[in-house]
Amino acid sequence: MIVAQQKPVSEIAQMISDCKKVLFLGCAGCVTVCLAGGEKETDVLASAIRIKRTLESNPLEATTFTCTRQCDPEYIVGIDNLVKDVDAIVSLACGVGVQYLAERFKDKWVVPALDTKFIGGSVVHGLWEEKCGLCGECILHRTGGICPIIRCSKSILNGPCGGSQHGKCEVDKDVDCAWQLIYDRMRALGKLDKLMEIQPIKDWSKSRDGGPRKAIREDVMIDE
Amino acid sequence: MPEFEPKIVAFCCRYCAYTAADLAGSMRLQYSPNIRVVEMPCSGTIEHGLILSTFEKGVDGVYIAGCNLGDCHFLKGNVRAIKRVAAVKKILDEIGLGGERLEFFHVPASEGTKFAQVANEMTERIRQLGPSPLNKNAAGNAQKEGGQTA
Ligand code: SF4
Ligand code: SF4
């Protein structure tokens, strides 16, 4: 999932300080699962900013709603009537949702309540960890299911580097050396020979180096 | 001017503080009439949003009363409530209402006196703090709404 975290309340309040009527829009997708922008978080944020504004004698009319997803146009067409009268939309989705809203509601001030952090998963309730660097051409089959792009601090493809110490990465003693993990797992699987195979240079144009990316499946596209 | 009488909502776990309130009654203990008790299935059912919306309605103080550590009927509900209260205190500080208007107390079912003591202690604390700026019925705030500064 996409993992995001809420910005400080005061920072969000500042973005809408001159607005009188605001829609706080949550997203029932990834940000609900990572407890950053679901229905509960949306209500809490709206409530907090409403109180703050009342205390500042600058009352705010805040409404809340949570879309199924903000990253699919189908789910934001339905909120037209909620958006009509507001001065701004505070989106509690990832950066994708914020942009979809800004595209659809051209005359509205749309601001992000979250910092979109990474693609990852939960370790325990309340803790999330980055796991994929979205490189565009997955190589996990060559690295024992451990991603060196994002879990190795240097994203090297032929580690470990000289900074690997007792299984930990030189950047932080609490960070596991991804290449140590890869080596250990490949050895346990009896597949160390796979690590010896010479690999072609990674094509970074499939990652961000190639500019903004698109994914297409023509067979499911609906012709008008 | 009459002394400010705060309105305080006490979210009380059914298995401890709520039972302790009954006991306090049976013991004919006097305690602050300022508190309004809301029975909860467990202190751990308290949510950030519920605390904030209670303050939005204009109450001057809120507390959550749960079992002693290790005694929760649902094992860890009270531990979770304590963490949530700490998180909401931070929000209250950040938005300027003040985290000291919110508290968590341990009130075992067998301690009617502790229930009364907590009710009195919280009432005294909130009385010292004065009315919540969101309490429209408090004398000072009514004046402020009329354009005067306190
Ligand atoms: S190799 Fe690329 S696609 Fe696969 S997990 Fe790592 S960054 Fe993600
Ligand atoms: S120590 Fe390991 S994880 Fe850290 S940079 Fe070197 S190879 Fe990558």
Tab-separated table of N, CA and C and ligand atoms in Angstrom, chain A residues 148 151-156 158-165 167-172 175-181, ligand 2:
chain	number	residue	atom	x	y	z
A	148	PRO	N	16.715	-4.859	-3.087
A	148	PRO	CA	17.920	-4.059	-2.842
A	148	PRO	C	17.740	-2.595	-3.261
A	151	ARG	N	15.695	-1.305	0.002
A	151	ARG	CA	16.130	-1.709	1.343
A	151	ARG	C	17.636	-1.617	1.520
A	152	CYS	N	18.354	-1.478	0.421
A	152	CYS	CA	19.780	-1.153	0.520
A	152	CYS	C	19.870	0.364	0.445
A	153	SER	N	20.529	0.970	1.411
A	153	SER	CA	20.577	2.438	1.484
A	153	SER	C	21.164	3.047	0.219
A	154	LYS	N	22.054	2.286	-0.456
A	154	LYS	CA	22.685	2.830	-1.663
A	154	LYS	C	22.039	2.285	-2.929
A	155	SER	N	21.031	1.488	-2.790
A	155	SER	CA	20.345	0.870	-3.939
A	155	SER	C	21.313	0.119	-4.851
A	156	ILE	N	22.347	-0.449	-4.268
A	156	ILE	CA	23.307	-1.118	-5.155
A	156	ILE	C	22.797	-2.512	-5.535
A	158	ASN	N	24.930	-5.015	-6.518
A	158	ASN	CA	25.986	-6.021	-6.363
A	158	ASN	C	26.600	-5.918	-4.968
A	159	GLY	N	25.731	-5.808	-3.973
A	159	GLY	CA	26.223	-5.660	-2.612
A	159	GLY	C	26.649	-6.992	-2.027
A	160	PRO	N	27.017	-7.000	-0.737
A	160	PRO	CA	27.067	-5.813	0.114
A	160	PRO	C	28.271	-4.937	-0.171
A	161	CYS	N	28.138	-3.677	0.220
A	161	CYS	CA	29.263	-2.763	0.074
A	161	CYS	C	30.170	-2.925	1.289
A	162	GLY	N	31.234	-2.180	1.329
A	162	GLY	CA	32.192	-2.300	2.429
A	162	GLY	C	31.652	-1.797	3.761
A	163	GLY	N	30.496	-1.178	3.723
A	163	GLY	CA	29.930	-0.623	4.961
A	163	GLY	C	29.046	-1.597	5.712
A	164	SER	N	28.925	-2.805	5.183
A	164	SER	CA	28.076	-3.803	5.842
A	164	SER	C	28.809	-4.380	7.051
A	165	GLN	N	28.253	-4.190	8.243
A	165	GLN	CA	28.919	-4.627	9.473
A	165	GLN	C	27.994	-5.497	10.310
A	167	GLY	N	25.820	-7.601	9.716
A	167	GLY	CA	24.434	-7.660	9.252
A	167	GLY	C	23.716	-6.327	9.238
A	168	LYS	N	24.431	-5.273	9.677
A	168	LYS	CA	23.771	-3.958	9.716
A	168	LYS	C	24.395	-3.023	8.678
A	169	CYS	N	23.601	-2.052	8.265
A	169	CYS	CA	24.048	-1.096	7.253
A	169	CYS	C	24.816	0.043	7.915
A	170	GLU	N	25.805	0.549	7.221
A	170	GLU	CA	26.647	1.597	7.822
A	170	GLU	C	25.892	2.905	8.059
A	171	VAL	N	24.767	3.111	7.388
A	171	VAL	CA	24.084	4.395	7.591
A	171	VAL	C	23.389	4.457	8.954
A	172	ASP	N	23.060	3.289	9.511
A	172	ASP	CA	22.324	3.263	10.784
A	172	ASP	C	22.407	1.850	11.356
A	175	VAL	N	19.457	-0.410	10.914
A	175	VAL	CA	18.997	-0.815	9.579
A	175	VAL	C	19.720	-2.091	9.159
A	176	ASP	N	18.929	-3.110	8.827
A	176	ASP	CA	19.551	-4.343	8.346
A	176	ASP	C	20.220	-4.090	7.008
A	177	CYS	N	21.356	-4.733	6.790
A	177	CYS	CA	21.988	-4.666	5.477
A	177	CYS	C	21.167	-5.555	4.553
A	178	ALA	N	20.569	-4.948	3.534
A	178	ALA	CA	19.705	-5.706	2.626
A	178	ALA	C	20.489	-6.814	1.939
A	179	TRP	N	21.734	-6.514	1.582
A	179	TRP	CA	22.520	-7.522	0.873
A	179	TRP	C	22.933	-8.677	1.765
A	180	GLN	N	23.098	-8.422	3.050
A	180	GLN	CA	23.351	-9.531	3.979
A	180	GLN	C	22.114	-10.428	4.036
A	181	LEU	N	20.925	-9.775	4.092
A	181	LEU	CA	19.672	-10.532	4.110
A	181	LEU	C	19.524	-11.358	2.832
C	2	SF4	S1	25.614	-1.793	4.166
C	2	SF4	FE1	24.198	-3.108	3.027
C	2	SF4	S2	22.258	-1.948	2.989
C	2	SF4	FE2	23.859	-0.533	3.638
C	2	SF4	S3	24.504	0.473	1.784
C	2	SF4	FE3	25.891	-1.269	2.032
C	2	SF4	S4	24.950	-2.973	0.954
C	2	SF4	FE4	23.367	-1.365	1.154
